[in-house]
Amino acid sequence: MNEQHIPSRRTVLKTTAGAAGAGIGIAAGAPAAQAAAGSAPGSASAMPPAAAEAAPDTPRRRGSTMAGVPFERRSTVRVGIVGLGNRGNGMIGLFLALPWVRVVAVCDPVREKTERAAAKVVAAGQPAPAVYTNGEDDYENLCARSDLDFVYVATPWDRHFAMAKAAMLNGKHVGVECPIAMRIDELWELVDLSEQTRRHCMQLENCCYGRNEMRVLRMAHAGKFGQLLHGAGAYNHDLRGLMFSPTYYEGPWRRQWHTQLRGDLYPNHGFGPVANYMDVNRGDRVVSISSFGTPALGLAEYRAEHMPPDDPSWKETYIESDRTISMVQTAKGRLIRLEHDVSTPHPYSRINSLGGTKGVFEDYPARIYLEPDHTNDEWADFSSYAAEFDHWLWKEHANPPGGHGGMDYIMIYRLMQCVQRGLVPDFDVYDAATWTAPVPLSHASIKAKGAPQEIPDFTRGEWRKARSGVDSVKPS
Ligand SMILES: NC(=O)c1ccc[n+]([C@@H]2O[C@H](COP(=O)([O-])OP(=O)(O)OC[C@H]3O[C@@H](n4cnc5c(N)ncnc54)[C@H](O)[C@@H]3O)[C@@H](O)[C@H]2O)c1
């Protein structure tokens, strides 16, 4: 995945100097006692935050389900954007490309970033947005505005949970970059809050909208793979250069997660599409995960080769497995393999495979073998299925604008279409919690030498009902 753009050095300085207090990890996961004991992320004594481990699937107060609940119709969809770094700044243009969307407010503690975003809004012919740049908590004021329908969050991971909560508590639907939270109890809280506030809380998993992924999804639903058996997804992306860059991210937040957790930090890109193929939360559900991790050597080796001896990263001790491999089992007995590796040399791959009783698809590069179409034991051309099985969104938008091959635009277009027309969203808080659960659970499983960890049924039984998802029907 192409990660571009140039953030400032503000948080590099701030977070490096004050990670223990400011945010990374302690705010995200560690219990107060650990914070008080000074187990700062990046220090040699930094331990994985205990609270990031599997929390029991405790019974919870519940509102009625949010599965199948439509948005209220809006002729103009008013959006607020929180976090204007690489991702937020890149996504603004996609919201602005939709004539029925207005970007009403933007927020980032880095003033230049809000100014850059506001200029984009004005250049698109919209009124200047309200700007929130007064510190770390100004997003709360954005969320409290009465003229917003939807809040989009693209901030460091430890901020996602609080921001999603603030949006819902202020009556806004919210879409959050991945992962949506870092702990199981936080995932449950988001589920509860979505049900109680009747607001949608969504993981914006753009890879579910990739052209190949959507074609495979439609073929799976058409029975081309026979009965589904196994799939795989990954985030294997060499991020070493970006994670050690002093300017790419707004501070070292992403690298510092490698000092805190051992498991799969970013399962969503691989998990979401395969979960969709198997109708997870729509007829099947994922029940357990077993994870295994290699030693953590890649980042330290990269640092030794590339970073000067006085670089702040030398205070960090990396514990995150260079490669995490997880096996997820579904209620119907299917298997999903997840991989995560951002710290060794590797051409980009999300693996993206699906197998059933009639054949198999594998991506990177895309290739397929299905009976009765293929019988010679050789991979065949996947593009030959485009005309029949491409999703209507890809037929309607053959050359979508924006990054990541167009899937970012397709996702935002479809999501904003659902809000405008008052449709049921393609994915909901249950998908968000499910796709993110491997973050804490893979860490817990690795600590327990691969012991299976139960994945909660966030739907509370609703998963048994078939319902539509990303494989949507084109609205009339
Ligand atoms: N789906 C994708 O393809 C994709 C691609 C890249 C990044 N992401 C995700 O997007 C998110 C952001 O990543 P990034 O690469 O843009 O990081 P970044 O460091 O470039 O940007 C994060 C931004 O959040 C801002 N921020 C920090 N604290 C804030 C606060 N309290 N209030 C408002 N803004 C705050 C920072 O100032 C910064 O501008 C992450 O969750 C990342 O995983 C997703």
XYZ file of C-alpha atoms and ligand atoms in Angstrom:
520
model
C 0.000 0.000 0.000
C 1.320 3.345 -0.977
C 1.872 5.589 2.053
C 2.824 9.077 0.990
C 2.683 12.654 2.309
C 4.869 14.688 4.626
C 3.763 15.405 8.195
C 5.559 17.802 10.527
C 8.024 16.997 13.291
C 5.771 18.128 16.120
C 4.858 14.755 17.545
C 8.259 13.273 16.782
C 9.629 15.568 19.403
C 6.659 15.453 21.703
C 6.020 11.742 21.661
C 9.635 10.719 21.830
C 10.186 12.903 24.810
C 6.959 12.136 26.543
C 5.466 8.924 25.280
C 4.741 7.701 28.771
C 2.415 10.538 29.479
C 1.238 11.655 26.115
C -0.290 8.764 24.457
C 1.319 5.739 22.948
C 0.312 2.609 24.698
C -0.216 3.927 28.171
C -3.276 5.830 27.107
C -4.195 3.030 24.772
C -3.829 -0.024 26.850
C -1.805 -0.185 29.995
C -3.557 -0.160 33.336
C -3.053 2.810 35.604
C -0.744 0.914 37.914
C 1.608 0.111 35.091
C 1.588 3.717 33.957
C 2.292 4.849 37.486
C 5.151 2.386 37.755
C 6.751 4.146 34.808
C 6.810 1.244 32.388
C 7.149 3.601 29.474
C 6.796 2.347 25.955
C 10.144 2.080 24.302
C 12.024 1.560 27.529
C 13.834 -1.688 28.068
C 11.321 -2.631 30.717
C 8.284 -1.925 28.588
C 5.881 -4.822 28.873
C 2.901 -5.537 26.690
C -0.053 -3.713 28.257
C -1.952 -6.283 30.254
C -5.258 -4.672 29.395
C -4.573 -5.332 25.723
C -4.915 -9.032 26.387
C -8.081 -10.987 26.001
C -10.794 -9.695 28.273
C -13.553 -12.122 29.220
C -16.633 -12.113 27.047
C -18.722 -10.632 29.827
C -22.482 -10.243 29.494
C -23.341 -6.671 28.712
C -26.246 -4.346 28.809
C -27.550 -4.181 25.270
C -29.654 -1.958 23.103
C -31.306 -3.574 20.139
C -29.069 -4.623 17.289
C -27.576 -2.215 14.765
C -27.458 -4.967 12.135
C -29.662 -3.919 9.240
C -30.345 -0.434 10.609
C -30.438 2.213 7.842
C -28.986 5.701 8.038
C -31.504 8.503 8.204
C -31.712 10.034 4.744
C -29.798 13.303 4.113
C -29.850 15.321 0.896
C -26.479 16.803 1.876
C -24.105 14.756 4.001
C -22.101 16.949 6.372
C -18.725 15.508 7.327
C -16.150 16.392 9.987
C -12.600 15.091 9.604
C -10.368 14.379 12.610
C -6.692 13.709 11.862
C -5.153 15.321 8.802
C -1.901 13.409 8.423
C -1.006 11.082 5.563
C -4.363 9.393 5.519
C -6.740 12.181 6.487
C -5.151 14.621 4.084
C -5.346 12.058 1.298
C -8.986 11.219 1.960
C -10.337 14.777 2.066
C -10.215 15.011 -1.722
C -12.401 11.922 -2.026
C -15.115 13.364 0.211
C -14.897 16.626 -1.756
C -15.272 14.745 -5.043
C -18.846 13.811 -4.105
C -21.308 16.587 -4.975
C -23.690 15.692 -2.128
C -20.999 15.829 0.577
C -19.821 18.927 2.425
C -16.707 18.971 4.606
C -17.946 21.193 7.401
C -15.164 20.916 9.988
C -11.574 19.708 10.211
C -9.416 18.953 13.241
C -5.741 18.333 13.929
C -3.501 19.759 16.658
C -1.009 20.687 13.916
C -2.272 24.040 12.666
C -0.558 23.864 9.257
C -2.370 20.644 8.536
C -5.761 22.167 9.274
C -4.870 25.144 7.062
C -3.847 22.815 4.250
C -7.129 20.915 4.617
C -9.243 24.054 4.812
C -7.609 25.337 1.616
C -8.565 22.122 -0.151
C -12.183 22.513 0.923
C -12.304 26.105 -0.330
C -10.554 25.158 -3.577
C -13.327 22.608 -4.131
C -15.853 25.436 -4.051
C -17.230 24.774 -0.577
C -17.427 27.285 2.293
C -14.370 27.370 4.534
C -14.697 24.636 7.158
C -14.612 25.257 10.891
C -11.121 24.512 12.166
C -10.307 22.723 15.443
C -6.614 22.877 16.228
C -6.569 23.758 19.890
C -4.774 20.770 21.361
C -5.365 17.045 21.719
C -8.982 17.277 22.884
C -10.407 19.795 20.435
C -11.983 16.909 18.484
C -14.590 16.847 21.254
C -15.719 20.322 20.186
C -15.909 19.196 16.577
C -18.028 16.208 17.587
C -20.353 18.482 19.591
C -21.302 20.584 16.543
C -24.960 20.383 15.660
C -24.411 20.530 11.872
C -22.549 17.257 11.321
C -23.869 13.876 10.189
C -20.654 11.892 10.008
C -17.217 12.033 11.633
C -14.224 10.493 9.887
C -11.256 9.623 12.155
C -7.719 9.155 10.751
C -5.483 9.561 13.800
C -2.924 7.342 15.598
C -4.385 4.074 16.861
C -4.471 4.968 20.554
C -6.892 7.829 19.761
C -9.482 5.876 17.793
C -11.541 4.525 20.683
C -12.048 7.866 22.466
C -12.824 9.642 19.209
C -15.378 7.052 18.082
C -17.014 7.305 21.496
C -17.129 11.101 21.411
C -18.727 11.073 17.965
C -21.481 8.644 18.958
C -22.162 10.309 22.289
C -22.690 13.521 20.343
C -25.154 11.844 17.993
C -22.848 11.384 15.000
C -22.176 8.343 12.865
C -18.479 7.626 12.824
C -16.039 5.909 10.488
C -12.589 5.113 11.873
C -9.353 4.032 10.229
C -7.980 0.660 11.185
C -7.736 -0.742 13.784
C -10.794 0.765 15.455
C -9.499 0.128 19.012
C -6.729 -1.848 20.682
C -8.523 -3.811 23.432
C -11.410 -6.262 23.651
C -13.220 -4.288 26.342
C -13.027 -1.191 24.118
C -14.525 -3.133 21.229
C -17.423 -4.203 23.433
C -17.900 -0.635 24.592
C -18.141 0.571 21.004
C -20.697 -2.152 20.242
C -22.733 -1.184 23.298
C -22.533 2.500 22.495
C -23.539 2.038 18.873
C -26.578 0.051 20.003
C -27.477 2.536 22.723
C -26.981 5.718 20.700
C -28.359 4.171 17.465
C -25.349 5.606 15.642
C -23.252 3.566 13.241
C -19.634 3.032 14.242
C -17.649 1.623 11.367
C -14.183 0.414 10.534
C -13.360 1.994 7.188
C -11.752 -1.076 5.657
C -10.947 0.109 2.157
C -9.492 -3.244 1.068
C -12.987 -4.735 1.163
C -13.654 -2.468 -1.831
C -10.659 -3.516 -3.935
C -11.635 -4.596 -7.422
C -10.234 -8.119 -7.038
C -11.756 -8.512 -3.584
C -15.201 -7.473 -4.799
C -15.002 -9.773 -7.800
C -13.993 -12.730 -5.629
C -16.823 -11.849 -3.231
C -19.394 -11.933 -6.001
C -17.990 -15.191 -7.381
C -18.083 -16.765 -3.914
C -21.694 -15.718 -3.504
C -22.522 -17.092 -6.956
C -21.172 -20.482 -5.871
C -18.176 -20.476 -8.218
C -15.898 -21.758 -5.433
C -18.376 -24.438 -4.355
C -18.585 -24.727 -0.594
C -16.054 -22.423 1.019
C -13.278 -24.024 3.063
C -10.323 -21.699 3.613
C -8.963 -18.243 2.965
C -6.018 -16.049 3.847
C -5.284 -12.369 4.229
C -2.298 -10.324 5.299
C -0.621 -7.031 5.803
C 2.863 -7.828 4.592
C 4.280 -4.408 3.837
C 7.843 -3.280 4.470
C 7.285 -0.141 6.558
C 10.777 0.047 8.071
C 11.811 3.151 6.173
C 8.566 4.976 6.920
C 8.502 3.961 10.578
C 12.014 5.289 11.141
C 11.494 8.410 9.046
C 11.534 11.550 11.232
C 8.961 13.221 8.992
C 6.575 10.645 7.557
C 4.250 9.970 10.494
C 3.362 12.650 13.035
C 5.818 11.223 15.534
C 7.020 7.679 16.159
C 3.615 6.370 17.250
C 3.440 3.575 14.751
C 6.926 2.223 15.412
C 6.383 2.403 19.146
C 3.542 -0.112 19.014
C 6.315 -2.582 18.182
C 7.602 -2.065 21.721
C 4.247 -2.997 23.252
C 2.448 -5.844 21.516
C 3.697 -9.098 20.028
C 0.809 -10.009 17.750
C -0.898 -8.831 14.595
C -1.135 -5.028 14.833
C -3.010 -4.536 11.576
C -5.238 -7.505 10.736
C -8.083 -5.593 9.138
C -6.836 -5.259 5.554
C -6.431 -9.008 5.226
C -9.248 -10.142 7.482
C -12.093 -7.912 6.255
C -12.253 -9.180 2.658
C -11.938 -12.866 3.611
C -14.539 -12.442 6.362
C -16.845 -11.022 3.702
C -16.251 -13.957 1.360
C -17.349 -16.267 4.176
C -20.302 -14.116 5.268
C -18.845 -13.645 8.719
C -21.526 -11.992 10.894
C -24.017 -12.750 8.088
C -24.363 -16.547 8.308
C -21.040 -17.655 9.765
C -18.907 -16.234 12.550
C -15.294 -16.413 13.678
C -14.956 -18.281 16.949
C -11.263 -18.627 17.814
C -7.771 -17.489 16.916
C -4.394 -19.137 17.493
C -1.338 -17.036 16.786
C 2.378 -17.645 16.526
C 5.160 -15.126 16.188
C 8.759 -15.102 15.047
C 11.497 -13.306 16.964
C 11.477 -9.516 16.669
C 14.729 -8.700 14.880
C 13.917 -6.651 11.788
C 13.507 -3.183 13.292
C 16.603 -3.433 15.496
C 18.648 -4.595 12.514
C 17.311 -1.748 10.366
C 18.056 0.764 13.122
C 21.630 -0.500 13.462
C 22.170 -0.012 9.730
C 20.377 3.302 9.220
C 19.939 5.357 12.374
C 22.574 7.608 13.966
C 23.686 6.645 17.498
C 21.876 9.623 19.068
C 18.522 8.815 17.451
C 15.716 8.558 20.066
C 14.731 5.166 18.648
C 17.793 3.650 20.369
C 15.837 3.836 23.628
C 13.261 1.412 22.239
C 13.136 -2.368 22.650
C 11.107 -4.117 19.961
C 9.015 -7.117 20.954
C 6.525 -7.272 18.074
C 7.062 -10.499 16.103
C 8.533 -9.744 12.713
C 5.964 -12.113 11.277
C 2.783 -13.067 13.067
C 0.776 -15.953 11.647
C -2.705 -16.612 12.995
C -5.238 -19.320 12.297
C -8.841 -18.251 12.729
C -11.601 -20.854 12.849
C -15.219 -20.150 11.955
C -18.372 -21.662 13.426
C -18.785 -23.632 10.186
C -15.285 -25.043 10.569
C -13.623 -22.929 7.885
C -10.058 -21.681 8.331
C -8.662 -18.192 7.776
C -4.911 -17.597 7.897
C -3.784 -14.091 8.798
C -0.257 -12.749 8.449
C 1.343 -9.503 9.582
C 4.861 -8.388 8.722
C 5.891 -4.747 8.416
C 9.474 -5.096 9.642
C 11.318 -7.206 7.063
C 11.973 -6.796 3.333
C 8.952 -8.088 1.425
C 7.112 -7.005 -1.699
C 3.680 -5.726 -0.715
C 1.066 -8.463 -0.283
C -2.322 -8.888 1.340
C -2.281 -12.547 0.150
C -6.057 -12.434 -0.447
C -6.871 -16.067 -1.143
C -10.027 -18.129 -1.056
C -10.512 -21.868 -1.510
C -13.559 -24.089 -1.728
C -14.726 -27.455 -3.030
C -14.646 -26.166 -6.631
C -11.287 -24.394 -6.654
C -9.102 -21.587 -5.437
C -8.127 -17.926 -5.986
C -4.810 -16.391 -4.944
C -3.755 -12.770 -5.313
C -0.316 -11.096 -5.687
C -0.432 -11.830 -8.547
C -4.069 -12.648 -9.184
C -4.644 -16.193 -10.444
C -7.470 -18.676 -10.302
C -8.252 -22.337 -10.733
C -11.885 -23.414 -10.746
C -13.657 -26.551 -11.891
C -15.209 -27.011 -14.364
C -13.607 -23.994 -16.088
C -10.049 -25.267 -15.544
C -8.917 -28.882 -15.507
C -5.282 -28.834 -16.655
C -3.673 -28.243 -13.255
C -2.470 -24.741 -14.263
C -3.421 -21.340 -12.896
C -5.764 -19.358 -15.138
C -6.375 -15.695 -15.907
C -8.561 -14.002 -13.291
C -9.441 -11.085 -15.564
C -11.585 -13.356 -17.716
C -14.196 -13.189 -14.926
C -14.355 -9.384 -14.893
C -17.240 -8.900 -17.292
C -19.534 -11.304 -15.487
C -18.499 -10.781 -11.871
C -17.153 -7.272 -11.369
C -19.179 -5.504 -8.724
C -21.599 -2.832 -9.920
C -19.528 -0.164 -8.154
C -16.509 -1.065 -10.296
C -18.615 -1.149 -13.452
C -20.014 2.274 -12.620
C -16.582 3.735 -11.691
C -14.109 2.105 -14.041
C -11.285 4.564 -13.248
C -11.898 5.845 -9.730
C -9.787 8.758 -8.479
C -7.517 8.632 -5.437
C -4.992 6.200 -4.054
C -4.795 2.464 -3.473
C -5.973 1.583 -6.957
C -9.286 3.366 -6.459
C -10.647 1.317 -3.580
C -10.533 4.316 -1.219
C -12.864 6.231 -3.510
C -15.183 3.271 -4.072
C -15.525 2.820 -0.297
C -16.196 6.511 0.406
C -18.571 6.821 -2.555
C -20.618 3.842 -1.388
C -20.617 4.889 2.270
C -21.699 8.447 1.493
C -24.306 7.079 -0.908
C -25.750 4.962 1.913
C -25.917 8.010 4.209
C -27.475 10.237 1.550
C -30.122 7.729 0.512
C -30.891 6.396 3.963
C -29.629 2.870 3.202
C -28.262 0.183 5.503
C -24.441 0.483 5.501
C -22.462 -2.385 3.962
C -20.614 -2.929 7.270
C -21.277 -2.020 10.879
C -19.943 -1.995 14.420
C -20.011 -5.794 14.611
C -17.715 -6.048 11.594
C -15.468 -3.363 13.088
C -15.122 -5.293 16.347
C -14.648 -8.641 14.605
C -12.024 -7.442 12.126
C -10.082 -5.710 14.923
C -10.317 -8.440 17.586
C -7.143 -10.200 16.331
C -5.059 -7.237 17.573
C -5.368 -8.033 21.300
C -6.214 -11.708 20.837
C -3.174 -12.562 18.686
C -0.988 -10.927 21.322
C -2.665 -12.989 24.048
C -2.354 -16.191 22.029
C 1.363 -15.690 21.333
C 1.937 -15.080 25.027
C 0.090 -18.336 25.711
C 2.295 -20.237 23.232
C -0.368 -20.351 20.535
C -3.283 -21.330 22.755
C -6.600 -20.590 21.009
C -8.328 -17.427 22.178
C -12.097 -17.161 21.972
C -13.338 -14.436 19.621
C -16.453 -12.908 21.170
C -19.728 -12.984 19.301
C -20.117 -9.228 19.110
C -23.427 -9.679 17.241
C -24.952 -11.545 20.207
C -26.435 -14.217 17.973
C -27.413 -12.017 15.017
C -24.652 -13.626 12.937
C -26.942 -16.555 12.128
C -29.132 -14.337 9.944
C -28.093 -13.917 6.324
C -28.084 -10.255 5.297
C -26.448 -8.185 2.669
C -23.026 -6.606 3.132
C -20.342 -5.305 0.808
C -21.841 -7.406 -1.989
C -24.593 -4.817 -2.288
C -27.296 -4.437 -4.891
C -27.142 -1.235 -6.903
C -29.764 1.131 -5.532
C -32.377 2.218 -7.994
N -6.779 2.313 5.204
C -5.589 2.636 4.721
O -5.236 2.274 3.620
C -4.674 3.469 5.557
C -3.509 4.014 4.999
C -2.703 4.802 5.825
C -3.043 5.001 7.143
N -4.178 4.444 7.655
C -4.578 4.656 9.036
O -4.853 6.043 9.195
C -4.529 6.437 10.518
C -3.574 7.619 10.474
O -2.382 7.213 9.845
P -1.435 8.282 9.140
O -0.498 7.511 8.287
O -2.247 9.351 8.534
O -0.649 8.863 10.405
P -0.067 10.353 10.577
O 0.828 10.291 11.728
O 0.467 10.833 9.264
O -1.361 11.233 10.859
C -2.067 11.200 12.064
C -2.635 12.587 12.263
O -3.459 12.581 13.427
C -3.216 13.791 14.097
N -3.605 13.696 15.507
C -2.920 13.149 16.533
N -3.592 13.319 17.682
C -4.727 13.986 17.354
C -5.802 14.497 18.133
N -5.851 14.328 19.448
N -6.798 15.141 17.491
C -6.766 15.306 16.138
N -5.760 14.868 15.372
C -4.742 14.206 15.979
C -1.725 14.041 13.925
O -1.367 15.377 14.187
C -1.553 13.636 12.473
O -1.743 14.719 11.605
C -3.973 5.210 11.201
O -5.006 4.544 11.866
C -3.496 4.354 10.052
O -3.460 2.998 10.383
C -4.996 3.693 6.874
